[in-house]
Amino acid sequence: MIYPYHDKLPKIASSVFIADYATITGDVEIGEESSVWFNCTIRGDVAPTVIGKKVNIQDNSVLHQSPKNPLILEDEVTIGHQVILHSCIIRKKALIGMGSIILDRAEIGEGAFIGAGSLVPQGKKIPPNTLAFGRPAKVIRELTADDIHDMERISREYAEKAQYYRSLQKKD
């Protein structure tokens, strides 16, 4: 479901896949070839949410903001299942693992990997190309070539799945 909030209507590129039961409302922008999976909620009713190109936001994730603190996801970001993002910045090609929570003004560096179930507290900065894990999240190590390859594979597979599911929607 796509809803306006007052005078703001989501701006969603025509190539975006939005799964059944996802809800998007208000000041939200979603770039080309992104995907929003089943039961996600993206509310732009407090501040803007800007989602780049080729981003995948997996099942049951929730995206929201605090006043004057937008939520920004740059291009080719992967958001795992049941993630909560609140007024944070996720840089290009980062991956946020399942069940993680990223809080206000936190910034996840380009190509960083946040391990499943992590909590990134308010204002915390995770450097580019690192693995961070825990509650609160701490940088564990630099990413390996295998880590980067796996992150790229996940992103690619979600883009392919989104095209498949989008083709099914067009038949209805």
Short mmCIF file of N, CA and C in Angstrom, two decimals, residues 56 58 75-81 83 85 90-98 100 102 108-116 118 120 126 129-132 143 147-156 158:
data_model
loop_
_atom_site.label_atom_id
_atom_site.label_comp_id
_atom_site.label_asym_id
_atom_site.label_seq_id
_atom_site.Cartn_x
_atom_site.Cartn_y
_atom_site.Cartn_z
N ASN A 56 17.97 -3.33 -1.80
CA ASN A 56 16.95 -4.30 -1.44
C ASN A 56 16.68 -4.22 0.05
N GLN A 58 14.61 -6.15 2.77
CA GLN A 58 14.02 -7.48 2.88
C GLN A 58 12.88 -7.53 3.90
N ASP A 75 23.14 3.86 -2.96
CA ASP A 75 22.96 2.82 -3.97
C ASP A 75 23.52 1.46 -3.54
N GLU A 76 22.86 0.40 -4.01
CA GLU A 76 23.30 -0.99 -3.89
C GLU A 76 23.45 -1.47 -2.44
N VAL A 77 22.62 -0.95 -1.56
CA VAL A 77 22.61 -1.37 -0.16
C VAL A 77 21.71 -2.59 -0.01
N THR A 78 22.09 -3.49 0.87
CA THR A 78 21.26 -4.64 1.23
C THR A 78 20.83 -4.51 2.68
N ILE A 79 19.51 -4.59 2.89
CA ILE A 79 18.93 -4.54 4.23
C ILE A 79 18.29 -5.90 4.49
N GLY A 80 18.82 -6.65 5.44
CA GLY A 80 18.34 -8.01 5.73
C GLY A 80 16.95 -8.03 6.33
N HIS A 81 16.45 -9.23 6.55
CA HIS A 81 15.12 -9.43 7.12
C HIS A 81 15.01 -8.82 8.52
N VAL A 83 15.04 -5.84 9.83
CA VAL A 83 15.94 -4.77 10.25
C VAL A 83 15.12 -3.53 10.60
N LEU A 85 15.70 0.52 10.79
CA LEU A 85 16.57 1.66 10.49
C LEU A 85 15.84 2.91 10.93
N ILE A 90 23.16 4.90 5.54
CA ILE A 90 23.80 3.65 5.11
C ILE A 90 24.47 3.94 3.77
N ARG A 91 25.78 3.90 3.75
CA ARG A 91 26.53 4.24 2.54
C ARG A 91 26.50 3.11 1.51
N LYS A 92 26.89 3.45 0.30
CA LYS A 92 26.85 2.58 -0.87
C LYS A 92 27.44 1.19 -0.58
N LYS A 93 26.73 0.18 -1.06
CA LYS A 93 27.14 -1.23 -1.04
C LYS A 93 27.30 -1.83 0.36
N ALA A 94 26.77 -1.17 1.37
CA ALA A 94 26.81 -1.75 2.72
C ALA A 94 25.74 -2.83 2.84
N LEU A 95 25.92 -3.72 3.81
CA LEU A 95 24.95 -4.77 4.09
C LEU A 95 24.62 -4.73 5.58
N ILE A 96 23.32 -4.68 5.88
CA ILE A 96 22.85 -4.70 7.26
C ILE A 96 22.22 -6.06 7.50
N GLY A 97 22.81 -6.86 8.39
CA GLY A 97 22.37 -8.22 8.63
C GLY A 97 21.01 -8.31 9.31
N MET A 98 20.40 -9.47 9.16
CA MET A 98 19.05 -9.74 9.69
C MET A 98 18.92 -9.34 11.15
N SER A 100 19.05 -6.60 12.71
CA SER A 100 19.86 -5.50 13.25
C SER A 100 19.02 -4.24 13.43
N ILE A 102 19.68 -0.01 13.58
CA ILE A 102 20.61 1.10 13.37
C ILE A 102 19.87 2.38 13.78
N ILE A 108 26.82 4.08 8.56
CA ILE A 108 27.47 2.83 8.17
C ILE A 108 28.27 3.12 6.91
N GLY A 109 29.58 2.92 6.97
CA GLY A 109 30.48 3.27 5.88
C GLY A 109 30.26 2.45 4.62
N GLU A 110 30.76 2.98 3.52
CA GLU A 110 30.63 2.32 2.22
C GLU A 110 31.21 0.90 2.30
N GLY A 111 30.41 -0.06 1.83
CA GLY A 111 30.86 -1.44 1.77
C GLY A 111 30.98 -2.14 3.12
N ALA A 112 30.50 -1.52 4.19
CA ALA A 112 30.59 -2.16 5.52
C ALA A 112 29.53 -3.25 5.65
N PHE A 113 29.79 -4.18 6.54
CA PHE A 113 28.91 -5.32 6.79
C PHE A 113 28.57 -5.30 8.29
N ILE A 114 27.28 -5.15 8.59
CA ILE A 114 26.82 -5.19 9.98
C ILE A 114 26.25 -6.59 10.22
N GLY A 115 26.85 -7.35 11.12
CA GLY A 115 26.45 -8.73 11.38
C GLY A 115 25.04 -8.83 11.92
N ALA A 116 24.40 -9.95 11.67
CA ALA A 116 23.01 -10.20 12.09
C ALA A 116 22.84 -9.95 13.58
N SER A 118 22.81 -7.16 15.26
CA SER A 118 23.61 -6.09 15.86
C SER A 118 22.77 -4.86 16.19
N VAL A 120 23.51 -0.79 16.35
CA VAL A 120 24.42 0.33 16.15
C VAL A 120 23.78 1.53 16.84
N ILE A 126 30.52 3.52 11.65
CA ILE A 126 31.20 2.27 11.29
C ILE A 126 32.03 2.55 10.04
N ASN A 129 34.16 -0.78 4.58
CA ASN A 129 34.80 -2.08 4.32
C ASN A 129 35.23 -2.82 5.58
N THR A 130 34.41 -2.69 6.63
CA THR A 130 34.69 -3.43 7.86
C THR A 130 33.49 -4.28 8.24
N LEU A 131 33.74 -5.29 9.07
CA LEU A 131 32.68 -6.10 9.66
C LEU A 131 32.50 -5.61 11.09
N ALA A 132 31.26 -5.22 11.42
CA ALA A 132 30.92 -4.82 12.79
C ALA A 132 29.81 -5.74 13.27
N LEU A 143 36.97 -6.34 5.94
CA LEU A 143 36.33 -7.38 5.13
C LEU A 143 37.35 -8.09 4.27
N ASP A 147 34.16 -12.07 1.82
CA ASP A 147 33.04 -11.30 2.37
C ASP A 147 32.43 -10.41 1.29
N ILE A 148 33.27 -9.69 0.59
CA ILE A 148 32.81 -8.75 -0.45
C ILE A 148 32.10 -9.51 -1.56
N HIS A 149 32.66 -10.64 -1.96
CA HIS A 149 32.03 -11.47 -2.99
C HIS A 149 30.64 -11.92 -2.55
N ASP A 150 30.51 -12.35 -1.29
CA ASP A 150 29.22 -12.81 -0.77
C ASP A 150 28.21 -11.66 -0.72
N MET A 151 28.65 -10.48 -0.31
CA MET A 151 27.76 -9.32 -0.28
C MET A 151 27.27 -8.97 -1.69
N GLU A 152 28.16 -9.03 -2.66
CA GLU A 152 27.79 -8.75 -4.05
C GLU A 152 26.81 -9.80 -4.56
N ARG A 153 27.03 -11.07 -4.20
CA ARG A 153 26.13 -12.15 -4.61
C ARG A 153 24.72 -11.92 -4.06
N ILE A 154 24.62 -11.56 -2.79
CA ILE A 154 23.31 -11.33 -2.18
C ILE A 154 22.58 -10.20 -2.91
N SER A 155 23.29 -9.12 -3.15
CA SER A 155 22.69 -7.97 -3.85
C SER A 155 22.21 -8.38 -5.24
N ARG A 156 23.04 -9.09 -5.96
CA ARG A 156 22.70 -9.53 -7.32
C ARG A 156 21.49 -10.48 -7.30
N TYR A 158 19.08 -10.69 -5.09
CA TYR A 158 17.85 -9.97 -4.78
C TYR A 158 17.37 -9.15 -5.97
#
